[in-house]
Amino acid sequence: MILLARRHPGPLGSETNQPKYPSHTYYSKPPPQPQPQHQLHRRSSPIERLPNQVLQLICSDLDYQSLIFLSMVNRHFHSTVNPQIAPTADKFQFIMRAAKDFPQHRAIEKKRHHRPGNSECYMCFRVRAPQHFDVLQAVAAYIDPRGRIVSGRRPGSQDQRVALRRFCIGCGVRSGLHAPFDCLTTKTGQNLWVCRCRKVWQKPNCLRCPDCESSCPLRPKAKW
Ligand SMILES: [Zn+2]
Ligand SMILES: [Zn+2]
């Protein structure tokens, strides 16, 4: 559940108002915790002492799942191993399998407790909690001849229609698929809006962005 302070709300996903759910839910293990002081000066393992170029050479041969697991071993690997270097086809396959087969991503259907399952984002290749997805996400977009997403005008004959796979709200905002003044509804029923400076706010906790001073639109923007 997204919890934002009513008096000083911050944009969703900002450092100061991290939602109370793990943001990297594709991992089967929790992110590495800060180590106790007495363990900070432990001797590093031989693989940690490898020159960075050698480590990157090894990583270039690993699949996405192995890279994720290696990046979760400890803080050293968390900062040096980037799972996103895996081939796109491999990332694609892994998140599809993880969303379907990993029990922690399944929906919960109990008498008093109902929670939609986690979903995969085909832009950041993560399996994320349902509050990160817009239920009415567009299934297609138009790209202009310069490769930009057509927004705020009717598409013309020069624009090309492209089908979209599922993407999370964060990726939608970063890519421009969720534009300023779009209103979104998450899979868990929260109503959000995007301000002019492209931060995502929850209604009715924040109806005016303190940074760009734009206000939540009263009615949803026209879709072309
Ligand atoms: Zn994403
Ligand atoms: Zn703003």
Coordinates of C-alpha atoms and ligand atoms in Angstrom, one line a residue:
M1 CA 0.0 0.0 0.0
I2 CA 1.3 3.4 -0.9
L3 CA 1.5 5.6 2.2
L4 CA 2.1 9.3 1.7
A5 CA 2.1 11.9 4.5
R6 CA -0.9 14.2 4.1
R7 CA 0.9 17.5 5.1
H8 CA 4.2 17.0 3.3
P9 CA 3.5 14.5 0.6
G10 CA 6.4 13.6 -1.8
P11 CA 6.1 12.2 -5.3
L12 CA 5.7 8.5 -5.6
G13 CA 9.0 6.8 -5.9
S14 CA 11.0 9.8 -4.5
E15 CA 13.7 9.0 -2.0
T16 CA 11.9 10.7 0.8
N17 CA 8.7 8.9 0.4
Q18 CA 9.6 5.4 -0.6
P19 CA 6.4 3.2 -0.7
K20 CA 6.4 0.5 2.0
Y21 CA 6.9 -2.3 -0.4
P22 CA 10.1 -3.6 -2.0
S23 CA 10.8 -1.8 -5.2
H24 CA 12.9 -4.6 -6.7
T25 CA 10.5 -7.5 -6.4
Y26 CA 12.1 -9.6 -9.0
Y27 CA 14.6 -10.8 -6.4
S28 CA 13.8 -14.0 -4.5
K29 CA 16.0 -12.7 -1.7
P30 CA 15.8 -9.3 0.0
P31 CA 18.4 -6.7 -0.9
P32 CA 21.6 -6.9 1.1
Q33 CA 21.3 -5.2 4.5
P34 CA 24.0 -2.9 6.0
Q35 CA 26.5 -5.1 7.6
P36 CA 27.3 -4.9 11.4
Q37 CA 30.4 -2.8 12.1
H38 CA 32.5 -5.8 13.1
Q39 CA 31.9 -7.4 9.7
L40 CA 32.8 -4.3 7.7
H41 CA 36.5 -5.0 8.0
R42 CA 36.3 -8.7 7.1
R43 CA 38.6 -9.9 4.4
S44 CA 37.1 -9.8 1.0
S45 CA 36.8 -13.1 -0.9
P46 CA 39.1 -13.8 -3.9
I47 CA 36.3 -13.1 -6.4
E48 CA 35.8 -9.6 -4.8
R49 CA 39.5 -8.9 -5.2
L50 CA 39.4 -9.6 -9.0
P51 CA 40.1 -6.6 -11.2
N52 CA 36.9 -5.0 -12.3
Q53 CA 37.6 -5.8 -16.0
V54 CA 37.9 -9.5 -15.2
L55 CA 34.7 -9.4 -13.2
Q56 CA 32.9 -7.6 -16.0
L57 CA 34.2 -10.3 -18.4
I58 CA 32.8 -13.0 -16.2
C59 CA 29.5 -11.1 -15.9
S60 CA 29.2 -10.8 -19.7
D61 CA 28.9 -14.6 -19.8
L62 CA 26.1 -14.9 -17.1
D63 CA 22.4 -15.0 -17.8
Y64 CA 20.0 -12.4 -16.3
Q65 CA 19.0 -14.6 -13.3
S66 CA 22.6 -15.3 -12.4
L67 CA 23.5 -11.6 -12.6
I68 CA 20.5 -10.8 -10.4
F69 CA 21.6 -13.4 -7.8
L70 CA 25.2 -12.3 -8.0
S71 CA 24.2 -8.6 -7.5
M72 CA 22.3 -9.7 -4.3
V73 CA 25.2 -11.5 -2.7
N74 CA 26.5 -8.5 -0.8
R75 CA 27.0 -4.7 -1.1
H76 CA 30.2 -5.1 -3.1
F77 CA 28.4 -7.0 -5.9
H78 CA 25.3 -4.9 -5.6
S79 CA 27.4 -1.9 -6.6
T80 CA 29.6 -3.6 -9.2
V81 CA 27.2 -6.0 -11.0
N82 CA 24.5 -4.6 -13.3
P83 CA 22.0 -7.3 -14.3
Q84 CA 20.7 -5.0 -17.1
I85 CA 23.8 -5.9 -19.2
A86 CA 22.1 -9.3 -20.0
P87 CA 20.8 -9.8 -23.5
T88 CA 17.2 -8.4 -24.0
A89 CA 15.8 -11.8 -25.1
D90 CA 17.2 -13.4 -21.9
K91 CA 15.7 -10.7 -19.7
F92 CA 12.4 -11.0 -21.5
Q93 CA 12.2 -14.8 -20.9
F94 CA 13.3 -14.5 -17.3
I95 CA 10.7 -12.0 -16.2
M96 CA 7.9 -13.8 -18.0
R97 CA 8.9 -17.0 -16.1
A98 CA 9.4 -15.2 -12.8
A99 CA 6.0 -13.5 -12.9
K100 CA 4.2 -16.8 -13.7
D101 CA 6.2 -19.3 -11.7
F102 CA 7.7 -17.6 -8.6
P103 CA 5.2 -18.0 -5.8
Q104 CA 5.9 -14.6 -4.2
H105 CA 4.5 -12.9 -7.3
R106 CA 1.1 -14.7 -7.3
A107 CA -2.2 -13.1 -6.4
I108 CA -3.5 -13.7 -2.9
E109 CA -7.2 -14.7 -2.8
K110 CA -8.2 -15.4 0.8
K111 CA -11.5 -14.7 2.6
R112 CA -10.6 -11.3 3.9
H113 CA -7.4 -10.7 2.0
H114 CA -7.3 -10.0 -1.7
R115 CA -4.2 -8.8 -3.4
P116 CA -3.5 -8.8 -7.2
G117 CA -0.4 -10.6 -8.3
N118 CA 2.8 -8.8 -9.3
S119 CA 3.4 -8.1 -12.9
E120 CA 6.4 -7.8 -15.2
C121 CA 7.5 -4.6 -16.8
Y122 CA 9.0 -5.1 -20.3
M123 CA 11.0 -1.8 -20.1
C124 CA 12.9 -2.2 -16.9
F125 CA 12.6 -6.0 -16.9
R126 CA 11.5 -6.2 -13.3
V127 CA 8.6 -8.0 -11.7
R128 CA 6.9 -5.3 -9.6
A129 CA 4.1 -5.0 -7.1
P130 CA 0.5 -4.2 -8.5
Q131 CA 0.6 -0.6 -7.3
H132 CA 3.3 0.1 -9.9
F133 CA 0.9 -0.5 -12.8
D134 CA -1.8 1.5 -14.4
V135 CA -4.9 -0.6 -15.1
L136 CA -5.8 1.4 -18.2
Q137 CA -2.3 1.4 -19.7
A138 CA -2.3 2.1 -23.4
V139 CA -1.7 -0.9 -25.6
A140 CA -0.3 1.1 -28.5
A141 CA 1.4 4.4 -29.1
Y142 CA 2.4 6.5 -32.2
I143 CA 5.9 7.5 -32.9
D144 CA 6.7 10.5 -35.1
P145 CA 9.4 10.4 -37.8
R146 CA 12.0 11.7 -35.3
G147 CA 11.3 8.7 -33.0
R148 CA 9.4 10.8 -30.4
I149 CA 6.1 9.6 -28.8
V150 CA 3.2 11.5 -30.2
S151 CA 1.4 13.2 -27.3
G152 CA -1.1 16.0 -27.0
R153 CA -2.2 15.9 -30.7
R154 CA -4.0 13.6 -33.0
P155 CA -1.6 11.2 -34.8
G156 CA -1.0 11.9 -38.5
S157 CA -0.2 9.7 -41.5
Q158 CA 3.5 10.3 -41.0
D159 CA 3.4 8.8 -37.5
Q160 CA 3.9 5.1 -37.0
R161 CA 1.7 2.9 -34.7
V162 CA 3.6 0.6 -32.4
A163 CA 2.1 -2.0 -30.1
L164 CA 3.1 -1.7 -26.4
R165 CA 3.8 -4.5 -23.9
R166 CA 3.1 -4.0 -20.2
F167 CA 5.2 -1.3 -18.5
C168 CA 5.3 0.1 -15.0
I169 CA 4.3 3.6 -14.1
G170 CA 7.9 4.7 -13.5
C171 CA 9.0 3.5 -16.9
G172 CA 5.9 5.1 -18.5
V173 CA 6.7 8.5 -17.1
R174 CA 10.4 8.2 -18.0
S175 CA 9.7 7.2 -21.6
G176 CA 7.0 9.8 -22.1
L177 CA 4.2 7.3 -22.5
H178 CA 2.6 8.8 -19.3
A179 CA 2.6 12.5 -20.0
P180 CA 2.1 15.5 -17.7
F181 CA -1.5 15.8 -16.5
D182 CA -2.3 12.1 -17.2
C183 CA -4.5 10.5 -14.5
L184 CA -3.7 6.9 -13.6
T185 CA -5.4 4.2 -11.6
T186 CA -3.2 1.5 -10.1
K187 CA -4.1 -2.2 -10.0
T188 CA -4.7 -1.7 -6.3
G189 CA -7.1 1.2 -6.8
Q190 CA -5.0 4.2 -6.0
N191 CA -5.7 7.3 -8.1
L192 CA -2.5 9.1 -9.3
W193 CA -1.7 12.0 -11.5
V194 CA 1.4 13.2 -13.3
C195 CA 2.5 16.9 -12.8
R196 CA 4.2 19.2 -15.2
C197 CA 7.6 18.3 -13.9
R198 CA 6.8 14.6 -14.4
K199 CA 6.4 13.5 -10.8
V200 CA 3.6 11.1 -9.8
W201 CA 1.3 12.1 -7.0
Q202 CA -1.5 10.3 -5.2
K203 CA -5.0 11.8 -5.1
P204 CA -6.3 13.3 -3.0
N205 CA -3.2 13.6 -0.8
C206 CA -1.5 15.9 -3.1
L207 CA -3.4 18.0 -5.7
R208 CA -0.7 20.5 -6.4
C209 CA 3.0 19.8 -7.0
P210 CA 5.2 21.9 -4.7
D211 CA 8.0 21.9 -7.2
C212 CA 6.4 23.0 -10.5
E213 CA 3.2 24.3 -8.9
S214 CA 1.0 22.6 -11.4
S215 CA -2.4 21.3 -10.2
C216 CA -4.1 18.0 -10.6
P217 CA -6.5 18.1 -13.7
L218 CA -10.1 18.2 -12.7
R219 CA -11.0 15.8 -15.5
P220 CA -9.0 13.2 -17.4
K221 CA -7.0 14.4 -20.4
A222 CA -8.5 13.6 -23.9
K223 CA -7.1 10.5 -25.4
W224 CA -6.6 10.5 -29.2
Ligands
ZN1 ZN 9.4 -0.6 -15.5
ZN2 ZN 5.8 19.0 -10.5

